[in-house]
Amino acid sequence: MSTSDRISRRRALATGAGVLGAGLLAGVPGAGRAQADTGGDAYWHLRVNLAGYRAKTARIGDVNFSYREGPANGPALLLLHAQQMDWFSYSRVLPALAASFHVFDVDYQGHGTTTTSTDYPMNANRIGADLASFVESVVGRPAFVTGNSSGGLLTAWLAANRPDLVKAAILEDPPLFASEYPRIMKTIAYRDFASSAKAVAQDIQDFLLFWISDNEEFITQNVGDGAAAALTAAIKAQRLLVPGRPVEIPLLTDDTIRLFVRGMDYQYDPRFGEAFYDGTWNSGFDHATALAKISAPTLLMHANYSWVDGDILYGAMDQNDADKAMTYLPHGTYKRVDASHVTHLDKPQDFIDTLTGFFTQA
């Protein structure tokens, strides 16, 4: 078979699988037309490029960092995404932030196209120390820092352990206390981390498809009946059509779920989640101790949460966790936000206004 025949066959197979995936997804509640109000992910890739962001890499010890850097239009701003996502989760806010800040949007270790050695220790102390070296070497000056979820924990680590590098911090719905043992066992995230642990134990090479299979109940509840099979078909189709690029499934209309899928496509290192599952990620990183050490002005953003199965936390923190965190922060401000966990995706303008207002006054 000639090269052109193989390409034609690949495209035909992809088209068939794509039609199957689209047809199945069109029939489930959490899917439908692509994001008509925003133009979809392609639109945001274009907006980010037009705003002056460029893809760059930097070697720091055992880590080859991948990041997007914006134009130098103000003070340095470091963005640390949520676990199982990548730099693109900030795409909805990057163009606006470029007007007032010099943005560094980093894929931290275990995520995106940042790479590490196979024996790299996935724990807060090592990851945080290398991120601090990134700020020193690449950013080159103290920065405003904001992080979501696990990125919020890393923001707290930086503010606590390298106060010389952090001018002010925003902790965007971090799992403070709830991701420490034994609390973590009563969170919905623990079930997700169990998938990471199984993937590592079984030496799974395609984590995204494994995760979909292992979390079919979650996908059914959040997308709809038959969505797992539809997602699998659509992912395989897109990989055939545009190999080597993380998948973006337009018919998944929920931004958070769609970019969560993107972040796991050949990018996410399940050893990161495994470290939360076995507790080693927080080894030597006590949340209360770290918060008490933070001297910079710090805003704690607390998103919506709920309970499933009676006592399982669906979210990053409950109110007790947030209240406890505020008792430790010496210069803390609390903000309850009516948004889902990845607030910069769910309510981007609110996030932009909050970040700009807080860092301008800090």
Coordinates of C-alpha atoms in Angstrom, one line a residue:
M1 CA 0.0 0.0 0.0
S2 CA 1.4 3.4 -1.0
T3 CA 1.8 6.3 1.4
S4 CA -1.0 8.2 -0.2
D5 CA -3.3 5.1 0.1
R6 CA -2.4 4.7 3.7
I7 CA -3.2 8.4 4.4
S8 CA -6.5 8.1 2.5
R9 CA -7.4 5.0 4.4
R10 CA -6.5 6.6 7.7
R11 CA -8.7 9.6 6.9
A12 CA -11.6 7.3 5.8
L13 CA -11.4 5.4 9.1
A14 CA -11.1 8.6 11.1
T15 CA -14.2 10.1 9.3
G16 CA -16.2 6.9 10.0
A17 CA -15.2 6.9 13.7
G18 CA -15.8 10.6 13.9
V19 CA -19.3 10.3 12.6
L20 CA -20.0 7.5 15.1
G21 CA -18.6 9.6 17.9
A22 CA -20.4 12.7 16.9
G23 CA -23.7 10.8 16.4
L24 CA -23.4 9.2 19.9
L25 CA -22.4 12.5 21.6
A26 CA -25.2 14.4 19.9
G27 CA -27.7 12.2 21.8
V28 CA -26.4 12.8 25.3
P29 CA -27.3 15.7 27.6
G30 CA -23.8 17.1 28.1
A31 CA -22.9 17.3 24.5
G32 CA -24.2 19.0 21.4
R33 CA -23.3 21.9 19.2
A34 CA -19.7 23.2 19.6
Q35 CA -19.3 26.3 21.7
A36 CA -21.3 28.6 19.5
D37 CA -21.0 31.5 21.9
T38 CA -17.3 31.5 21.9
G39 CA -16.4 29.9 18.6
G40 CA -14.8 26.8 20.2
D41 CA -11.2 26.0 21.1
A42 CA -9.8 26.9 17.7
Y43 CA -11.1 30.4 18.3
W44 CA -9.2 30.6 21.6
H45 CA -6.0 29.2 20.1
L46 CA -6.2 32.1 17.6
R47 CA -7.0 34.7 20.3
V48 CA -4.1 33.6 22.4
N49 CA -1.7 33.8 19.5
L50 CA -3.0 37.2 18.4
A51 CA -2.5 38.4 22.0
G52 CA 1.2 37.7 21.6
Y53 CA 1.7 34.5 23.4
R54 CA 4.5 32.2 22.3
A55 CA 5.3 28.6 23.1
K56 CA 8.7 28.2 24.8
T57 CA 10.7 25.7 26.7
A58 CA 13.3 25.9 29.5
R59 CA 15.5 23.2 30.9
I60 CA 15.7 23.4 34.7
G61 CA 17.7 20.4 36.2
D62 CA 15.7 17.2 35.4
V63 CA 12.7 19.2 34.1
N64 CA 12.2 20.4 30.5
F65 CA 9.5 23.1 31.2
S66 CA 7.0 23.9 28.5
Y67 CA 5.2 27.2 28.9
R68 CA 3.4 30.1 27.1
E69 CA 4.8 33.5 27.5
G70 CA 2.9 36.7 26.8
P71 CA 4.2 40.2 25.9
A72 CA 6.0 42.2 28.6
N73 CA 3.1 44.6 29.4
G74 CA 3.4 44.7 33.2
P75 CA 4.5 42.8 36.3
A76 CA 5.2 39.1 36.0
L77 CA 2.3 36.8 36.5
L78 CA 2.7 33.0 36.9
L79 CA -0.2 30.7 36.2
L80 CA -0.4 27.1 37.5
H81 CA -3.3 25.1 36.1
A82 CA -5.4 22.3 37.7
Q83 CA -4.3 18.7 37.8
Q84 CA -5.0 16.7 34.6
M85 CA -5.2 19.9 32.6
D86 CA -2.5 22.1 30.9
W87 CA -1.7 25.7 30.0
F88 CA -4.7 25.9 27.6
S89 CA -7.2 25.8 30.5
Y90 CA -6.3 29.5 30.9
S91 CA -7.0 30.3 27.2
R92 CA -10.3 32.2 28.0
V93 CA -8.4 34.7 30.3
L94 CA -5.0 34.9 28.6
P95 CA -5.8 37.6 26.1
A96 CA -7.2 40.0 28.7
L97 CA -4.4 39.3 31.2
A98 CA -1.8 40.1 28.5
A99 CA -2.9 43.7 28.5
S100 CA -1.7 44.3 32.1
F101 CA 0.8 41.6 33.0
H102 CA 3.8 39.7 31.6
V103 CA 2.2 36.2 31.8
F104 CA 4.0 32.9 32.2
D105 CA 1.5 30.1 31.8
V106 CA 3.4 26.9 32.7
D107 CA 2.7 23.2 32.3
Y108 CA 4.1 22.0 35.6
Q109 CA 5.6 18.6 36.1
G110 CA 3.5 15.7 35.0
H111 CA 1.4 17.8 32.7
G112 CA 1.3 19.1 29.2
T113 CA 4.4 18.9 27.1
T114 CA 6.7 19.5 30.1
T115 CA 8.9 16.4 30.6
T116 CA 10.8 14.9 33.5
S117 CA 13.0 11.9 34.1
T118 CA 11.1 8.6 34.6
D119 CA 12.1 8.5 38.2
Y120 CA 11.3 12.2 39.0
P121 CA 9.7 12.4 42.5
M122 CA 6.2 13.6 42.2
N123 CA 5.8 15.5 45.5
A124 CA 5.1 19.1 46.4
N125 CA 8.6 19.8 47.8
R126 CA 10.4 18.7 44.6
I127 CA 7.9 20.1 42.2
G128 CA 7.8 23.4 44.1
A129 CA 11.6 23.7 44.3
D130 CA 11.9 23.3 40.6
L131 CA 9.1 25.8 39.9
A132 CA 11.0 28.2 42.1
S133 CA 14.1 27.7 40.0
F134 CA 11.9 28.4 36.9
V135 CA 10.8 31.7 38.4
E136 CA 14.4 32.6 39.2
S137 CA 15.9 31.5 35.8
V138 CA 13.1 32.3 33.3
V139 CA 10.8 34.9 34.9
G140 CA 13.8 36.6 36.5
R141 CA 12.0 38.6 39.2
P142 CA 9.4 38.2 41.9
A143 CA 5.9 37.5 40.4
F144 CA 2.3 37.5 41.2
V145 CA 1.3 33.8 41.3
T146 CA -2.1 32.1 41.0
G147 CA -2.9 28.4 40.8
N148 CA -6.0 26.3 40.5
S149 CA -6.6 23.0 42.4
S150 CA -3.2 21.2 42.7
G151 CA -1.8 24.4 41.1
G152 CA -3.2 26.2 44.1
L153 CA -1.3 23.9 46.4
L154 CA 1.9 24.6 44.5
T155 CA 1.2 28.3 44.7
A156 CA 0.9 28.0 48.5
W157 CA 4.2 26.0 48.5
L158 CA 5.9 28.8 46.6
A159 CA 4.5 31.6 48.8
A160 CA 5.4 29.7 52.0
N161 CA 8.9 28.5 51.0
R162 CA 10.1 31.1 48.6
P163 CA 8.6 34.4 49.8
D164 CA 11.3 36.3 47.9
L165 CA 9.7 35.2 44.6
V166 CA 6.0 35.8 45.4
K167 CA 4.6 39.3 45.5
A168 CA 1.1 38.2 46.1
A169 CA -0.9 35.0 45.6
I170 CA -4.3 33.8 44.6
L171 CA -5.3 30.2 45.7
E172 CA -8.0 29.3 43.2
D173 CA -10.1 26.6 44.9
P174 CA -7.2 24.5 46.1
P175 CA -7.9 21.2 48.0
L176 CA -6.4 22.4 51.3
F177 CA -6.7 19.8 54.0
A178 CA -9.1 17.8 51.9
S179 CA -6.2 16.3 49.9
E180 CA -4.4 15.2 53.0
Y181 CA -4.8 11.8 54.6
P182 CA -7.2 10.7 55.9
R183 CA -9.6 13.4 54.5
I184 CA -8.7 12.6 50.9
M185 CA -10.4 9.2 51.2
K186 CA -13.8 10.9 51.5
T187 CA -13.4 13.0 48.3
I188 CA -14.5 12.3 44.7
A189 CA -11.0 13.1 43.7
Y190 CA -9.7 10.0 45.5
R191 CA -11.6 7.8 43.0
D192 CA -9.8 9.6 40.2
F193 CA -6.5 9.1 41.9
A194 CA -7.2 5.4 42.2
S195 CA -7.3 5.3 38.4
S196 CA -3.9 6.9 38.2
A197 CA -2.5 4.3 40.7
K198 CA -4.0 1.4 38.7
A199 CA -2.6 2.9 35.5
V200 CA 0.9 3.0 37.0
A201 CA 0.7 -0.5 38.4
Q202 CA -0.5 -1.9 35.1
D203 CA 2.0 0.2 33.1
I204 CA -0.8 1.7 31.0
Q205 CA 0.5 3.6 28.0
D206 CA -2.8 5.2 26.9
F207 CA -4.0 6.8 30.1
L208 CA -6.9 8.8 28.6
L209 CA -8.7 5.8 27.1
F210 CA -7.9 3.8 30.3
W211 CA -9.4 6.6 32.4
I212 CA -12.5 6.7 30.3
S213 CA -13.0 3.0 30.7
D214 CA -12.2 3.1 34.4
N215 CA -14.6 6.1 35.1
E216 CA -17.5 5.2 32.9
E217 CA -20.0 6.0 35.8
F218 CA -18.5 9.5 36.2
I219 CA -18.8 10.2 32.5
T220 CA -22.3 8.9 32.3
Q221 CA -23.3 11.2 35.2
N222 CA -21.6 14.3 33.9
V223 CA -22.1 13.8 30.1
G224 CA -24.8 11.2 29.5
D225 CA -25.7 7.6 28.7
G226 CA -23.4 6.1 26.1
A227 CA -20.9 9.0 26.4
A228 CA -17.9 6.8 27.3
A229 CA -18.2 4.8 24.0
A230 CA -18.8 8.0 22.1
L231 CA -15.8 9.7 23.6
T232 CA -13.6 6.7 22.8
A233 CA -14.7 6.7 19.2
A234 CA -14.2 10.5 18.8
I235 CA -10.8 10.4 20.4
K236 CA -9.5 7.7 18.2
A237 CA -10.9 9.6 15.1
Q238 CA -9.2 12.8 16.0
R239 CA -5.9 11.1 16.8
L240 CA -6.0 9.6 13.3
L241 CA -6.7 12.9 11.6
V242 CA -4.3 15.1 13.7
P243 CA -1.7 12.8 15.2
G244 CA 0.6 14.2 17.9
R245 CA -1.8 16.9 19.1
P246 CA -3.9 16.7 22.3
V247 CA -7.5 16.0 21.5
E248 CA -10.2 18.7 21.7
I249 CA -13.7 17.2 21.2
P250 CA -16.0 20.1 20.1
L251 CA -19.2 18.2 20.8
L252 CA -18.3 18.1 24.5
T253 CA -19.8 21.5 25.3
D254 CA -18.7 21.7 28.9
D255 CA -15.4 23.6 28.8
T256 CA -14.1 22.0 31.9
I257 CA -14.8 18.4 30.9
R258 CA -13.5 19.0 27.3
L259 CA -10.2 20.5 28.5
F260 CA -9.9 17.9 31.2
V261 CA -10.0 15.3 28.4
R262 CA -7.4 17.3 26.4
G263 CA -5.1 17.5 29.4
M264 CA -5.0 13.7 29.8
D265 CA -4.3 12.9 26.1
Y266 CA -0.7 11.6 26.1
Q267 CA 0.2 14.6 28.3
Y268 CA -0.7 13.6 31.9
D269 CA 1.7 11.5 33.9
P270 CA -0.4 9.2 36.2
R271 CA 2.4 9.1 38.7
F272 CA 1.2 12.6 39.7
G273 CA -2.2 11.3 40.7
E274 CA -0.8 8.1 42.2
A275 CA 1.2 10.3 44.6
F276 CA -2.0 11.8 45.9
Y277 CA -3.5 8.4 46.2
D278 CA -0.7 7.0 48.3
G279 CA -0.1 10.2 50.2
T280 CA 3.5 10.8 49.0
W281 CA 2.6 14.1 47.1
N282 CA 2.1 15.9 50.5
S283 CA 5.1 14.2 52.2
G284 CA 6.9 17.0 54.1
F285 CA 4.2 19.5 53.0
D286 CA 1.8 20.2 55.8
H287 CA -1.0 22.5 54.6
A288 CA -1.5 24.3 57.9
T289 CA 2.2 24.9 58.4
A290 CA 2.6 26.2 54.9
L291 CA -0.3 28.6 55.1
A292 CA 1.0 30.0 58.4
K293 CA 4.3 30.8 56.8
I294 CA 2.9 32.9 53.9
S295 CA 3.8 36.5 54.4
A296 CA 2.5 37.8 51.0
P297 CA -1.1 39.1 50.5
T298 CA -3.1 36.0 49.7
L299 CA -6.6 35.6 48.3
L300 CA -8.4 32.3 48.8
M301 CA -11.1 31.7 46.2
H302 CA -13.6 29.1 47.3
A303 CA -15.8 27.5 44.5
N304 CA -19.0 25.5 44.7
Y305 CA -19.0 22.1 46.3
S306 CA -21.5 19.4 47.2
W307 CA -21.8 15.9 48.7
V308 CA -22.3 12.6 46.9
D309 CA -23.2 9.2 48.4
G310 CA -23.9 11.1 51.7
D311 CA -20.4 11.9 52.8
I312 CA -18.1 12.1 49.7
L313 CA -16.9 15.7 49.0
Y314 CA -17.5 16.7 45.4
G315 CA -15.3 19.7 45.1
A316 CA -12.0 20.9 46.5
M317 CA -12.9 22.2 49.9
D318 CA -16.0 22.4 52.1
Q319 CA -16.8 25.4 54.3
N320 CA -14.9 24.0 57.3
D321 CA -11.8 23.6 55.2
A322 CA -12.0 27.2 53.8
D323 CA -12.6 28.6 57.3
K324 CA -9.7 26.6 58.7
A325 CA -7.4 27.9 56.0
M326 CA -8.3 31.5 56.8
T327 CA -7.3 31.0 60.4
Y328 CA -3.8 30.2 59.3
L329 CA -3.2 32.9 56.6
P330 CA -1.6 35.9 58.2
H331 CA -2.6 38.2 55.4
G332 CA -5.5 36.3 53.9
T333 CA -8.6 37.5 52.1
Y334 CA -11.5 35.1 51.5
K335 CA -13.8 35.1 48.5
R336 CA -16.7 32.7 47.9
V337 CA -17.4 32.4 44.2
D338 CA -20.5 30.9 42.6
A339 CA -18.6 28.9 40.0
S340 CA -17.4 25.4 39.4
H341 CA -13.9 24.2 40.5
V342 CA -12.0 25.6 37.5
T343 CA -13.4 29.1 38.0
H344 CA -11.3 30.7 35.2
L345 CA -13.1 28.4 32.7
D346 CA -16.5 28.6 34.3
K347 CA -16.6 32.4 35.0
P348 CA -13.6 33.8 33.1
Q349 CA -14.6 37.5 33.3
D350 CA -15.2 37.2 37.1
F351 CA -11.8 35.6 37.4
I352 CA -10.1 38.3 35.4
D353 CA -11.8 41.1 37.4
T354 CA -10.9 39.4 40.7
L355 CA -7.3 38.7 39.8
T356 CA -6.7 42.2 38.3
G357 CA -8.3 43.9 41.3
F358 CA -6.5 41.9 43.9
F359 CA -3.0 42.1 42.4
T360 CA -3.3 45.7 41.5
Q361 CA -4.0 46.5 45.2
A362 CA -1.5 44.1 46.6

